[in-house]
Each structure stands twice: as C-alpha cells, then as structure tokens.
XYZ file of C-alpha atoms in Angstrom:
638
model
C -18.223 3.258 102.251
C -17.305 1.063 99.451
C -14.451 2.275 96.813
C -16.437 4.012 93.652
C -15.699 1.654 90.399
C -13.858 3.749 87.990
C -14.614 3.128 84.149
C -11.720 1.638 82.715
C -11.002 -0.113 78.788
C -8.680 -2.603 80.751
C -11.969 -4.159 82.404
C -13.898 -4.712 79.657
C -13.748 -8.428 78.262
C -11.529 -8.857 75.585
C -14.939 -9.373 73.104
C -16.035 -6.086 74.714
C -13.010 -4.030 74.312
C -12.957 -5.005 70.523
C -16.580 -4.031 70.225
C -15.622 -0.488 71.995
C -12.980 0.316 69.655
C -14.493 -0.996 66.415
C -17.452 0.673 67.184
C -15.323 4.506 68.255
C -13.221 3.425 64.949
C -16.833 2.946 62.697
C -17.743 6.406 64.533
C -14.573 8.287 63.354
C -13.894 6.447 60.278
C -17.978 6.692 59.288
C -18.301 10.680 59.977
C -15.104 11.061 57.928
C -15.601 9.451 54.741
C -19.984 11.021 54.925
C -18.402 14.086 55.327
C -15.366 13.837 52.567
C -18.441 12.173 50.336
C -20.644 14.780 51.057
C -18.327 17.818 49.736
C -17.092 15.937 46.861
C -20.751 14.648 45.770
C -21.594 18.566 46.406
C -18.931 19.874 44.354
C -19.507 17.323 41.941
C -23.033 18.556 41.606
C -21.977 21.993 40.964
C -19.405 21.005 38.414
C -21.721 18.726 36.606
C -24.144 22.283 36.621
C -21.338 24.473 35.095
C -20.631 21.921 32.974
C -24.460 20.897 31.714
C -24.365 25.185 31.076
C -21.647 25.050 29.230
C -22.723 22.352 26.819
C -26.028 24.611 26.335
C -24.215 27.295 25.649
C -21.421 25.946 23.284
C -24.576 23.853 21.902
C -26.907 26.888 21.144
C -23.823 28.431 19.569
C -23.324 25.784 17.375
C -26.750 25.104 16.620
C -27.271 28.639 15.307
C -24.105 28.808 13.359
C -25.375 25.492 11.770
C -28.580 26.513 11.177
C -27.916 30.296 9.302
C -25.584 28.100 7.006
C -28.184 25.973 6.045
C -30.025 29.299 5.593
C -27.360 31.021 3.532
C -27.274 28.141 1.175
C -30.967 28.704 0.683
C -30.839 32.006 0.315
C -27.944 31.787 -2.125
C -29.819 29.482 -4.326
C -31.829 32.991 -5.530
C -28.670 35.124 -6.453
C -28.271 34.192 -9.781
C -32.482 34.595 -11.052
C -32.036 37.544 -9.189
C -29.435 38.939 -11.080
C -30.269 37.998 -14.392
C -33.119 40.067 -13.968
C -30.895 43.331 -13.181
C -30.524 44.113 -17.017
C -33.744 44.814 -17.724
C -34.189 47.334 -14.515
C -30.768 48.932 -15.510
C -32.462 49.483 -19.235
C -35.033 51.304 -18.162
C -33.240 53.545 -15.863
C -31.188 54.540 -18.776
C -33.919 54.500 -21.553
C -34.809 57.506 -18.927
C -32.130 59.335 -19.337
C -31.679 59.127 -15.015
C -34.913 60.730 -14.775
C -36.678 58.156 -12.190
C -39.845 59.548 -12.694
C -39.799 58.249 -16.516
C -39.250 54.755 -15.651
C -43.070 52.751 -15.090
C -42.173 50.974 -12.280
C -45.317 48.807 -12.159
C -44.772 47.629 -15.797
C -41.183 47.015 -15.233
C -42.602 44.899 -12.492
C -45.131 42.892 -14.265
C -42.909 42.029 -17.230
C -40.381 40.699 -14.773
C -42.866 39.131 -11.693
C -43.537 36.148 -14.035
C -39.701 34.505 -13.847
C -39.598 34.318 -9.942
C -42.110 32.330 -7.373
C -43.487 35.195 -5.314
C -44.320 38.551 -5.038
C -41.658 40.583 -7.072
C -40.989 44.391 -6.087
C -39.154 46.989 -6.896
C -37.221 50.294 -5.254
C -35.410 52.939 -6.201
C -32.893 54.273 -3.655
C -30.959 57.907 -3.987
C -27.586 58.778 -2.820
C -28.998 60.057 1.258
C -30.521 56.524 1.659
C -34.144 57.421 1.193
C -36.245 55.310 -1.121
C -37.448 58.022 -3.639
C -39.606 55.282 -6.042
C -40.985 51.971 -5.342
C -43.855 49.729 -6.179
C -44.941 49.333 -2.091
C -46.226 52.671 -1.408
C -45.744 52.043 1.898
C -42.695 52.310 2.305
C -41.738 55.704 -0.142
C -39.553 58.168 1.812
C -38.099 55.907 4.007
C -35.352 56.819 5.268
C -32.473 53.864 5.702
C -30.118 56.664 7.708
C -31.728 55.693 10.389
C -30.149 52.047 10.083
C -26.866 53.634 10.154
C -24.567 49.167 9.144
C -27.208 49.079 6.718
C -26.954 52.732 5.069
C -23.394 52.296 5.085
C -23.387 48.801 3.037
C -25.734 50.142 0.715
C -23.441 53.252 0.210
C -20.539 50.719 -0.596
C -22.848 49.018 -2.881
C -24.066 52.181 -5.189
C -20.625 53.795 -5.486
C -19.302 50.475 -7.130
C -20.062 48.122 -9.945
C -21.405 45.560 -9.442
C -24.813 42.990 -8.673
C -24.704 42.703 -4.613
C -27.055 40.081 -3.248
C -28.481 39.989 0.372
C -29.950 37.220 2.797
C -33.658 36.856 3.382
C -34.538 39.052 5.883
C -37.240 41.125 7.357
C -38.342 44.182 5.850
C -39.536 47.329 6.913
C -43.694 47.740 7.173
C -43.538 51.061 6.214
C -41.465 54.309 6.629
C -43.521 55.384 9.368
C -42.868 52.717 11.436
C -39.250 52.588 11.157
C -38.818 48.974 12.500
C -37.691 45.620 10.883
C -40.748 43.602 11.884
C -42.311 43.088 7.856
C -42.245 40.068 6.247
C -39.774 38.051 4.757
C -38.143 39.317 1.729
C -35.037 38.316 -0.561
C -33.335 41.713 -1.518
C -30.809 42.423 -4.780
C -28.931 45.997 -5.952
C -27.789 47.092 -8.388
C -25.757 50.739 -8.429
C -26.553 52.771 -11.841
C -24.066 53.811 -13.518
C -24.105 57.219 -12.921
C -23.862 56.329 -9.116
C -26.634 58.754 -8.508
C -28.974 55.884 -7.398
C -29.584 52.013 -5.832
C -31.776 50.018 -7.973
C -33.079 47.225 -5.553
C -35.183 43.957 -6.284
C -37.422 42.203 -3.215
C -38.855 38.948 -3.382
C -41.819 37.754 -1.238
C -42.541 34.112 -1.266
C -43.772 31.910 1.084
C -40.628 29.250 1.091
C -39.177 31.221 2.695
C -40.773 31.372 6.079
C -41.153 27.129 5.353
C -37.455 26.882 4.654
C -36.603 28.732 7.934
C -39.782 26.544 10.090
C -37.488 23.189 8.675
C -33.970 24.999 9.847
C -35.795 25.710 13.334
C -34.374 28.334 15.679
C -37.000 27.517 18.325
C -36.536 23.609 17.220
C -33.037 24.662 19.081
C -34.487 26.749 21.576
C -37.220 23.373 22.410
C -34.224 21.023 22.540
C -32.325 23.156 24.444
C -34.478 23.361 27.162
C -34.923 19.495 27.030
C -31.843 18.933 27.049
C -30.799 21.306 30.672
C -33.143 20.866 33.150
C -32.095 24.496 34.308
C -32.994 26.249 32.035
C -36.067 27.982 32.596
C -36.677 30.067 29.423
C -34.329 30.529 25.820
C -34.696 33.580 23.875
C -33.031 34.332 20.287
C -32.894 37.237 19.106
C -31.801 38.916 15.622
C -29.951 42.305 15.446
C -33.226 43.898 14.635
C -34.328 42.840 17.949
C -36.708 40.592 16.580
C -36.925 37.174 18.365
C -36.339 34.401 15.834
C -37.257 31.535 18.225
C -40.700 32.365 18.668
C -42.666 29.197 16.961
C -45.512 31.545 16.238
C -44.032 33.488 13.865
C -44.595 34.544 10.363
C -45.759 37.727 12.603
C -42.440 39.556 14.135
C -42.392 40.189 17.425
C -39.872 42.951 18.537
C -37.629 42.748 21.984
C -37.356 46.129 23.431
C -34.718 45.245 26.259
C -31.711 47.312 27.490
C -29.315 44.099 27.756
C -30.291 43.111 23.792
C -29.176 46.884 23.316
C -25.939 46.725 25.576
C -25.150 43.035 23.606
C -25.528 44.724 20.256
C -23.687 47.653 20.736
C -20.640 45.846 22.155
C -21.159 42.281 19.826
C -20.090 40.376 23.392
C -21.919 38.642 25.754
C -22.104 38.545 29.603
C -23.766 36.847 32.738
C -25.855 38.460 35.912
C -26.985 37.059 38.446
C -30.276 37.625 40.398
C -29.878 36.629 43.761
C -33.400 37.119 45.326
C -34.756 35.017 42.427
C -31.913 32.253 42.631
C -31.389 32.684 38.832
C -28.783 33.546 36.422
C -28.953 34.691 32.917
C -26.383 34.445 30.364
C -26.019 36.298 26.912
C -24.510 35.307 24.267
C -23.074 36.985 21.211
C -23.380 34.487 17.649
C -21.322 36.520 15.616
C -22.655 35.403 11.827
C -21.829 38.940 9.781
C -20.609 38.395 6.392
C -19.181 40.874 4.644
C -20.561 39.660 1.018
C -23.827 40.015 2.305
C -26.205 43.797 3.100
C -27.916 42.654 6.311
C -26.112 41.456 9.644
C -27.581 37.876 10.653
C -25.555 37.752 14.169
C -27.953 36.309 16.484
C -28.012 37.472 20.709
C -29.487 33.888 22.642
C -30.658 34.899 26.330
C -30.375 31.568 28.395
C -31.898 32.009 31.827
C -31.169 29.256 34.462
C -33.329 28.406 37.283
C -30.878 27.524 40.698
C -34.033 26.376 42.477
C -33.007 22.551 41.108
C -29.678 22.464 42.352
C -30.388 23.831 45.659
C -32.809 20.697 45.859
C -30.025 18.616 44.791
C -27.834 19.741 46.743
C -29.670 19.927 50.091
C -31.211 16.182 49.501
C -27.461 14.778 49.070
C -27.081 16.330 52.472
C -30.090 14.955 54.372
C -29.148 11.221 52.208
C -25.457 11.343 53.399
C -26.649 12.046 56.843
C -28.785 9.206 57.107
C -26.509 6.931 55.822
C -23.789 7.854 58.407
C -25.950 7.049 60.673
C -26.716 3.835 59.276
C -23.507 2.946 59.004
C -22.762 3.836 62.696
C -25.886 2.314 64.094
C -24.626 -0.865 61.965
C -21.375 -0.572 62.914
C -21.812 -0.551 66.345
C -24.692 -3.234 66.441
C -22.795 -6.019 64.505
C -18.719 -4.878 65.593
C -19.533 -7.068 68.905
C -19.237 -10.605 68.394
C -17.792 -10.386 64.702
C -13.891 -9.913 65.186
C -13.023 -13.541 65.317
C -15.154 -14.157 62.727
C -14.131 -11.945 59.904
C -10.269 -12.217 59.521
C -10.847 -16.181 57.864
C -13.148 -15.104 55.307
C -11.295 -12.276 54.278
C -8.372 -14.109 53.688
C -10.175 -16.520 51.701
C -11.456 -14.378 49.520
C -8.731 -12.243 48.604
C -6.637 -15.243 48.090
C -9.390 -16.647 45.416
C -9.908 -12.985 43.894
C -6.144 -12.852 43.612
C -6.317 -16.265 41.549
C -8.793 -14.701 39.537
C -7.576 -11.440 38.889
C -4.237 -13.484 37.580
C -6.438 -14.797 34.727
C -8.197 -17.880 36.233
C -11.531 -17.456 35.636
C -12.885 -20.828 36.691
C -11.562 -20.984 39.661
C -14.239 -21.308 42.501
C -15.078 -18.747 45.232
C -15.244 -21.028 48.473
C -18.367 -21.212 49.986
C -19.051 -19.151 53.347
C -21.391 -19.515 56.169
C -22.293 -15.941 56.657
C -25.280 -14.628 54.524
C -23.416 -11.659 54.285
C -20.000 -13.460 52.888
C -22.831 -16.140 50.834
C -24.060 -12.880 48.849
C -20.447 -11.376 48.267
C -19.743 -15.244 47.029
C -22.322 -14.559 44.621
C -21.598 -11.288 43.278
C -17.966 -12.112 42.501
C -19.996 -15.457 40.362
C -21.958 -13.393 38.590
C -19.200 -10.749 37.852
C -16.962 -13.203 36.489
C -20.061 -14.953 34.267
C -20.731 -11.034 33.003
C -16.621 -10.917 32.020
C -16.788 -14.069 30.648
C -20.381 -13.029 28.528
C -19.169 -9.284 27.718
C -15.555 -10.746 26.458
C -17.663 -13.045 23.809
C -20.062 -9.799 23.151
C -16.834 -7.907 22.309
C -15.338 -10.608 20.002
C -18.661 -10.635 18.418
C -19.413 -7.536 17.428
C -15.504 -7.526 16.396
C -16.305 -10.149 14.393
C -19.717 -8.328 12.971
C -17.445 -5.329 12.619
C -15.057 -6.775 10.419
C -17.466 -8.445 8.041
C -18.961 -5.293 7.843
C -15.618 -3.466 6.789
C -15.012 -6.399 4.276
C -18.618 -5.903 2.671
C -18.004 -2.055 2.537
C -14.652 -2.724 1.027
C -16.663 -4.726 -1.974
C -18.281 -2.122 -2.943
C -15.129 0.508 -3.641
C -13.632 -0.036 -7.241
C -11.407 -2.866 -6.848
C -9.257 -1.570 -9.960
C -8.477 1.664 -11.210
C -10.091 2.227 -14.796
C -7.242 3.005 -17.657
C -8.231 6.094 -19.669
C -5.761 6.848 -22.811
C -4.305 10.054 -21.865
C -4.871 10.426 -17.863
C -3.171 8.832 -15.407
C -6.227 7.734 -11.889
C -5.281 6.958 -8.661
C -7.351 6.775 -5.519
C -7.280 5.776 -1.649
C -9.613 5.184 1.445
C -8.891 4.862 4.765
C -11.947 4.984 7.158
C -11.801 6.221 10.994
C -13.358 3.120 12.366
C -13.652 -0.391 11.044
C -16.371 0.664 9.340
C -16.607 4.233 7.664
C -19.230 6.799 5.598
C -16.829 7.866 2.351
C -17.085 6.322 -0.873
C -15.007 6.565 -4.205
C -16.230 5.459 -7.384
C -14.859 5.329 -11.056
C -17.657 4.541 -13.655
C -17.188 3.695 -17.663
C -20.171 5.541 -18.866
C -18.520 4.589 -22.769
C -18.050 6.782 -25.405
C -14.717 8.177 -24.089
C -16.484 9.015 -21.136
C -15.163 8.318 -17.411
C -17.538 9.535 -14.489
C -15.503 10.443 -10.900
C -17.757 10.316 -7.871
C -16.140 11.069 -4.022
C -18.621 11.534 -1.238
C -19.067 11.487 2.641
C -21.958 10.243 4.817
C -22.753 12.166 7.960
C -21.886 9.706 10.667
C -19.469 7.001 11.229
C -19.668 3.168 11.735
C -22.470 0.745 10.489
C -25.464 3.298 9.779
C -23.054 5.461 8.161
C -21.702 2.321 5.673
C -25.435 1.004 5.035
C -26.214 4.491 3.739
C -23.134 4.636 1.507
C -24.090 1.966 0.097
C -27.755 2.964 -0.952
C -26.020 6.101 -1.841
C -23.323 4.346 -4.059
C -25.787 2.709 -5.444
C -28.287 5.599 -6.514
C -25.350 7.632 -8.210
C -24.352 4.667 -10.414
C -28.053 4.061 -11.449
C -28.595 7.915 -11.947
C -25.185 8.602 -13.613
C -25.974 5.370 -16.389
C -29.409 6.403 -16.643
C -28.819 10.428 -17.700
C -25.703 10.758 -18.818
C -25.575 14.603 -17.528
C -23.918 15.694 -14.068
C -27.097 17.829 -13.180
C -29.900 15.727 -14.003
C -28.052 12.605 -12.723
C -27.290 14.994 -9.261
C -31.021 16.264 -8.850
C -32.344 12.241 -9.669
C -29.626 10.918 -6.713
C -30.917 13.224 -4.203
C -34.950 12.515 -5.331
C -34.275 8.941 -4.541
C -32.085 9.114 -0.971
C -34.442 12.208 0.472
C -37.193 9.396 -0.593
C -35.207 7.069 1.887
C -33.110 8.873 4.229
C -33.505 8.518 7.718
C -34.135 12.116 9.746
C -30.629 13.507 10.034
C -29.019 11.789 7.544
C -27.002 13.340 4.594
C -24.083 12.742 2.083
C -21.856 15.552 0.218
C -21.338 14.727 -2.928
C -18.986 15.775 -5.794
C -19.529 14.010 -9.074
C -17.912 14.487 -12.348
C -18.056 13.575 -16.094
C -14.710 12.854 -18.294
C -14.234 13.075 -21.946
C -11.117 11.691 -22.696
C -11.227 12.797 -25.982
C -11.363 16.528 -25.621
C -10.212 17.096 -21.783
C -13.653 18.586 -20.819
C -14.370 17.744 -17.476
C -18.541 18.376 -16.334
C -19.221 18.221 -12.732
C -21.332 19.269 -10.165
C -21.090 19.351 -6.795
C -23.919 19.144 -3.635
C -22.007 20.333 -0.260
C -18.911 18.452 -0.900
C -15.265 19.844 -0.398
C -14.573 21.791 -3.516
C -12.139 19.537 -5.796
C -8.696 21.469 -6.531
C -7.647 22.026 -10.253
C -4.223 22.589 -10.478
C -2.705 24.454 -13.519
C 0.382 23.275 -15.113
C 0.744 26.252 -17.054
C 1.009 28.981 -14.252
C 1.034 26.972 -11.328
C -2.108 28.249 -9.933
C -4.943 25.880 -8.040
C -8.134 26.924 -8.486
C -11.323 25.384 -6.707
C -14.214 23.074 -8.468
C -17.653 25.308 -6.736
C -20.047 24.104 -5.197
C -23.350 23.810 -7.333
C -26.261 22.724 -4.890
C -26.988 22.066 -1.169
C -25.759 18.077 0.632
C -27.827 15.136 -0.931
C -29.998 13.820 1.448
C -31.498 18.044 2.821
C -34.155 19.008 0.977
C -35.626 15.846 -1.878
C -36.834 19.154 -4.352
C -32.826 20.495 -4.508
C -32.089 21.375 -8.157
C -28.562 21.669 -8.896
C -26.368 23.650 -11.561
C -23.577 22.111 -12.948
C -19.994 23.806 -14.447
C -17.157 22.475 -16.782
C -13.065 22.772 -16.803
C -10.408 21.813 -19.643
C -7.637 19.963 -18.554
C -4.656 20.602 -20.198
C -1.493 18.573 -19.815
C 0.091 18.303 -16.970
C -3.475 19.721 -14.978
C -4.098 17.796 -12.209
C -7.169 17.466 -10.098
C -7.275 16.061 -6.833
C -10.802 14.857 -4.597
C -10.695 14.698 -0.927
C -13.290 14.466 1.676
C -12.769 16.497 4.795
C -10.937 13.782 6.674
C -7.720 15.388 4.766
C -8.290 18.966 5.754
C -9.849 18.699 9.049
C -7.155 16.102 10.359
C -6.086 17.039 13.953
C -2.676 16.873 15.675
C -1.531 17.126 19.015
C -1.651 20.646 19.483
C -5.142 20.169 17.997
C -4.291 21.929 14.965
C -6.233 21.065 11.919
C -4.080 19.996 8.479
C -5.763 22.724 6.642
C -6.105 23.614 2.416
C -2.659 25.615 2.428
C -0.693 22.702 3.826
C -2.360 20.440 0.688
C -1.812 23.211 -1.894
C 1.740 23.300 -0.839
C 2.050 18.941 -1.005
C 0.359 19.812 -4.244
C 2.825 22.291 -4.949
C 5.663 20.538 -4.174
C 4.883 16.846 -5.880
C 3.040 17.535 -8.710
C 5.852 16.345 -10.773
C 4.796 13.062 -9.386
C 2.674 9.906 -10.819
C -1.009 10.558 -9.487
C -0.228 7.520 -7.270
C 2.655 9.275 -5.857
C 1.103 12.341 -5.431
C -1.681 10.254 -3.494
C 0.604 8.663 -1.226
C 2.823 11.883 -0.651
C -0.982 13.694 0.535
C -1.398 10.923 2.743
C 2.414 10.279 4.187
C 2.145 14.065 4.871
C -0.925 13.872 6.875
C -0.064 10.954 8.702
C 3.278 13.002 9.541
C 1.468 16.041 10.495
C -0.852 14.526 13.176
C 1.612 12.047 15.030
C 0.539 10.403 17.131
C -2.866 11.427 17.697
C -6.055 9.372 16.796
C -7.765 9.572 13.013
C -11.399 11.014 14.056
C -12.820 11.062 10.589
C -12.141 9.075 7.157
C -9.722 10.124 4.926
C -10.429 9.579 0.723
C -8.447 11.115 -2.085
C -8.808 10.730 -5.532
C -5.793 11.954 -8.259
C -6.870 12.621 -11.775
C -3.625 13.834 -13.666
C -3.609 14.666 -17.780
C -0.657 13.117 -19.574
C-alpha cells in the first residue's frame, strides 16, 4: 500500500508557496480593511444624516428669525401714521364725556380712512377685555379673556399712558368663532385717560399679505425640503395654531394637534420617533416674543424625516463593500502567482522618483515600466504633477486678479480726509479678504456743507466690491443731485433695487454737515446706528434707524432725523465688522466694550480715537481670523 502524501507548504515550489501566502495574506488583509471600511463608511453615513438634520434645523431656525425681522421692519414702518391718528379718536371719546355710546364710530372712521392705504377700523375695548363698540359688527362682544397673553398685554396697555403698536397679525372672524384665522390686520391702542377703556385702530390692506408672500415662510419650508433629502414634509406653525407655510394662503388654515399644544404650552421643542413607519419628527420652538409688541410671533416648525433613504444607503454600501472584497480576493489570488519577482523593482523605482518629486523637482521623469498596470500609474503621477504645475499658476492668477481688484476698490475710498473749519475727520478700512463690501465716503456738497456716508454690502470678495462700487456711486450722484438725506436715501435705493442682483443688499447710514451751525441731518437704511457722544454729560446716545437696507424693497421711503453737535461731541460710524468681531473663546467685541474705548479716549484726536477702536479690537480677538470688514469713521467738534 503506498504511503498517503500529506499536504505540506514545504512542497510547494518556491513560486507556489509565495502565491499561497500572498493569496491567505490578500484573504485576511482584504476581509479586514472591507470590513473596517464598511463600519466607518456606515457610521459616516449616519453622521453625515445627523449632521444634514442639524443644518435643517439650525437653518429653519435661522430662516424664520430672519424672516419675522424683515417682517417687523415692515410692520414698524406703520407705527407712526398709526399714531398720529390716535388724537382724533382720543377727542371724541372725551367730547363724550366717556359715554361710548356718544362717540359715531363710523364718522370717526370715515374722516380718518382717507390718510391710510386700506380698510381702516375701529374698536372700543372695556376694562374685562370684551369689545363693547366697533365698526365690524362681527366681532362686538368678543370676548379677548379667552386669549388669556393677549388679555393680559392689553390690560398693561389700558392702565398706562401711552400709544402701543402691534405686528400684523391675524384677526379674529367674529366673536362667535373665537379663533385667529381672519385676515391680516395692523392693530394700534390707545388707553383713555380715565383707564376705563382700550381705544384700538386695525388696518386691512392688501401689502400686507404681498409683503409676507416676498419674506416667504413656505419659500423656507420649499428650500428646506430641497435642501435634505429626508425630509418628507415641513410644517410652520404660529402660536394661533395657524400654519404660516402653507403657499395657499391669504385663507388661514388652523392646526388642531396635541404636540403644537404640548410645544406651546412649554415654548420647547422635542423629537419622537415612529418606529413602524421608520420616521422621526422633530419640533422646534422659534422663540420671536417681543415684549414692545401685543401679539406673540414665536413660530413651532414640525420637520418630519423619512429613514427609508438611509436604510437604502446604508444596506447598498453593504452589498458594494461585499463585492468589492471579493474582487479584491478573486484578484488577489489570480495575479499573486507569478508577480513576486516582478513587483519589488518597480516599486523601488517609483518611490525613489516620487521621493525626488515630492522634494520639489517637478520635472523630473517617472521611468518608464513594462507593466500596463505600472504604464498607467506612470501616467497618473504625469498628469498629477502637470495639474500642480497648472493649479499653482491658477492660484498666482487669481492672486494676481485679486490684488488688482483690492487696488481698484482702494481707488474708489477718499484718498484724503476733507478739512472742515471747526471738526476734526478721521476714517479707516480694513476689509476681511483682499477684496471687501464696506465703503466710506466724505463728499463737499459746498455751502458749509460736508456729507458722511459708511455702508456694508452683503457678501464678501469680488461681487461684494463690484456692488460697492455701483452703490458708491449712486449715493454720490443722489447726495449732489438733492441735497436732502431723505430724498437722496429713497433716490439711492430706486436706482440699486433697479440693478441689484436677487439677494443682494447694502446698509447704509448717510449724513449731512453744516459746519456753520453744528446741525448734523442723517438718515439711516439698516445700518449700525452711529454713536453720538456728549461732551457735556458724558452720555452716548444712538443715531436710529430711519428705513429698511438699500437694495430690499425699490418703493422704501425713508424718514430722516437731525442732532447738534456741540464741542467736544463726537460721533463715531462703524460697520458691524467692529461689534461682531470674534475671539477665541468666540466671544463677540460687542457695543459696551466700544462705549467704554469711547469712554476712555475721547480726550483723543479723532485719529487717535480711530486707531485706539481698532488697536483694541485687534487686542481683543488675538489671534483668531478677521471674518468680516472692519470701517470706522470719527467726526469730532472742536
């Protein structure tokens, strides 16, 4: 019987025995790395998911806050017809003698409709919250007890003194229906004097549903759902549990849904989880309340997410790492026979001419190999070094493009700083990038006259200098051509809206000087408010803001409003660079730290002054990069 062969490594042919254990090496080493690939691609997959909900969320959050200050600022724009008109409705309340019955609320109404663009009515509210007189019958005996935030404000507002204005909001139908589903109104009060009732103004008008279709809350809800393929459905909602980001609105549509509820009672939001359905849904609490205004505008967004896609995702990066293990091993063990002798030259080649190259020698020569496989990795490494070589002349071109571009932008700030008798001018820029979006400008409008303009483009780099320069520009022109801060403000943003690309805006702050008398006209659309400080007592006071950012809306009137400077007053311009400057800690630089360098060095020249705002910013943030431009303009009086 002959002896039974016994499989043994030490048999094999030396070419078979390196096959063997490249190919058990491939094996191991293959299965390893699919495996440590697949649970790193798979939690990579459900970070990138967390992370993609987390953008919608901090996204939708921002979106609405952005949006309801748009809003506010269009809303605000009403306060001041609105309570002009109050003296005439507090008149006839006491021509009266208190007795409501005496006052002709419908003639009231027509003597007053003609000064506003809409439908102008009016209500008389007594001291339990019901409305005991109004020109909408509909609405008589209503009882606001019911709306127990809003009962309480308009308590507040009767027992004091003064005109209180609200947002637009929805009104209530009638007092029957008890529910904030009516149309859009603009409300006003007024408490008589007496305290005994709530004289209150509404304005209907069709803007107003326009003005919020332009500040979209379903354009966010739309984008939002572009924007995370998860998502399967985004709901807004107000705290009248009407849903704001339904595009068929002006008709209200109320949400009747115990989570809203739970959300509103508690003003936080949570997450649940559906597990038969494989989806999640997250609410979120936008806290907008402001305590100037009647009505509560906090916003509850419902974002539902779908886990159908990941699971897909997730289960085809499984069956795609397993085929490529067994790619690899079927390679592996195909092509490890036969190969050993022939791959340790090549190598070696290679890394020795990669090493040359990676030392700074990019001409040197990859040396030609006979293997298709080596003849493509040749080529590769060719082309690699060609792209270095093309991308390092890209770079010093657009470096080059860059710079001209900041030199241009540089041209078109005041080269010197105009002498006026009696004030002492100083001003600075320092943009974020090689090219930046603020502008400065000084203009001799003659006459004694000196107009200050400081303003900031939305955006950075080259779009953001091309447009300061048509805005630039367009406030010289104006400001020459009228003379007068308002009309000059209101012609500016006629002529950008007219060429402004979608999304683009510039806050603006512009001012008129008479050197003769220290009066000092300005107005100001969305800029940071200008700080006056008083030599006198010390005090700083803030320039307002008169009108919405140049650039938003081309039919934007704006008001305008005047200071004296007296000697020693000192006003100082600064675009949000200064304030919003970020350290290490990511702290921003804030007003109080520049009222206190204010404070502290306004004994100084205006240039000094200038450069002590700016050492003290550069101090504060360190070492940690400038993110925005930084402009400041010093106007001191002698």
């Amino acid at each position: 019987m002959p002896p039974v062969s016994r499989f043994s490594l030490e048999n094999l042919s030396l070419r078979s025995y390196m096959a063997v254990c490249f190919a058990l090496i491939i094996i191991v080493v293959a299965g390893f790395l699919i495996s440590i690939s697949y649970f790193d691609t798979r939690e990579e997959l459900i970070a990138r998911n967390e992370i993609l909900q987390d953008y919608a969320e901090r996204y939708v959050t921002e979106s609405v806050v952005l949006v309801d200050t748009g809003l506010r600022l269009y809303d605000n724009t009403l306060n001041e017809q609105m309570e002009a008109a109050f003296p005439a409705y507090l008149a006839s309340y006491q021509a009266s003698d208190g007795d409501i019955e005496g006052i002709d609320l419908e003639e009231l109404k027509r003597s007053l409709e003609p000064g506003f663009s809409g439908t102008l009515d009016l209500y008389i509210i007594n001291e339990s919250g019901v409305i005991v007189a109004s020109t909408v019958p509909a609405v008589l005996g209503l009882d606001f007890r019911q709306f127990p935030d809003y009962f309480q404000a308009i308590t507040r507002i009767r027992l004091g003194d003064s005109f209180a204005a609200d947002r637009v909001v929805r009104s209530v139908p009638s007092a029957g229906e008890g529910t904030v589903t009516g149309t859009l109104r603009k409300f006003a009060y007024m408490p008589t004097p007496d305290h005994r009732y709530l004289l209150e103004m509404g304005l209907e008008s069709d803007a107003f549903f326009k003005e919020r279709t332009d500040l979209s809350y379903p354009g966010i809800a739309n984008r939002l759902l572009g924007l995370n393929p998860n998502l399967v459905s985004v709901r807004i909602i107000d705290t009248n549990r009407v849903l704001v980001s339904d595009p068929t609105a002006p008709d209200a549509v109320r949400v009747d849904d115990p989570a809203i509820d739970r959300i509103l009672a508690t003003r936080q939001g949570y997450s649940l989880t559906d597990s038969p359905s494989d989806t999640t849904t997250s609410y979120i609490f936008a806290d907008l309340a402001d305590p100037d205004t009647v009505s509560d505008m906090s916003l509850v967004i419902e974002l539902v997410y779908s886990g159908a896609l990941l699971q897909e995702k997730l289960w085809q990066t499984f069956i795609l790492h397993v085929l490529i293990g067994s790619l690899a091993v079927g390679m592996g063990v195909a092509l490890a026979y036969g190969t050993s002798r022939l791959i340790t030259r090549p190598i070696k080649e290679i890394i020795e001419d990669v090493d040359t190259i990676a030392r700074g020698d990019l001409d040197h020569p990859i040396r030609s190999m006979q293997n298709p496989e080596f003849t493509s990795l040749e080529n590769s490494i060719s082309t690699m070094i060609q792209r270095i070589r093309d991308y390092s002349q890209e770079i010093e071109r657009e470096k080059a493009e860059l710079q001209i571009a900041a030199t241009i932008q540089l041209s078109f700030l005041p080269r010197t700083i105009p002498r006026v008798e009696g004030y002492d001018i100083a001003a600075a820029s320092l943009p974020a990038r090689e090219v930046g979006g603020d502008f400065y400008d000084l203009i001799d409008l003659g006459d004694g006259k000196t107009g200050f303009v400081i303003a900031d483009v939305a955006g950075k780099g080259v779009p953001a200098a091309l447009f300061m320069v048509l805005s630039r520009t367009t406030v010289r022109f104006s400001m020459q051509k009228t003379g007068g801060v308002s009309r000059a403000m209101a012609d500016t943003n006629r002529m950008i809206s007219a060429d402004a690309d979608q999304g683009m805006f510039v806050t603006l702050f512009f001012g008129i000087l008479d050197a003769r008398s220290g009066v000092f006209r300005y107005a100001n659309a969305g800029h940071n408010p200008p700080l006056h400080y008083h030599a006198a007592t010390g005090e700083i006071t803030q320039l307002r803001i008169t009108g919405m950012a140049i650039g938003v809306d081309g039919d934007q009137e704006y008001g305008e409003d005047a200071v004296t400077l007296q000697q020693g007053d000192i006003l100082v311009f600064y675009t949000d660079g200064v304030v919003e400057a970020i350290n290490i800690r990511e702290e921003a630089f804030g007003e109080d730290r520049l009222h206190g360098v204010i404070h502290r060095s306004c004994h100084l020249s205006a240039a000094g002054l200038l450069q002590e705002m700016h050492e003290q910013v550069q101090v504060f943030v360190g070492g940690a990069p400038q993110f925005d431009d930084i402009t400041l303009m010093v106007l001191k009086a002698g």
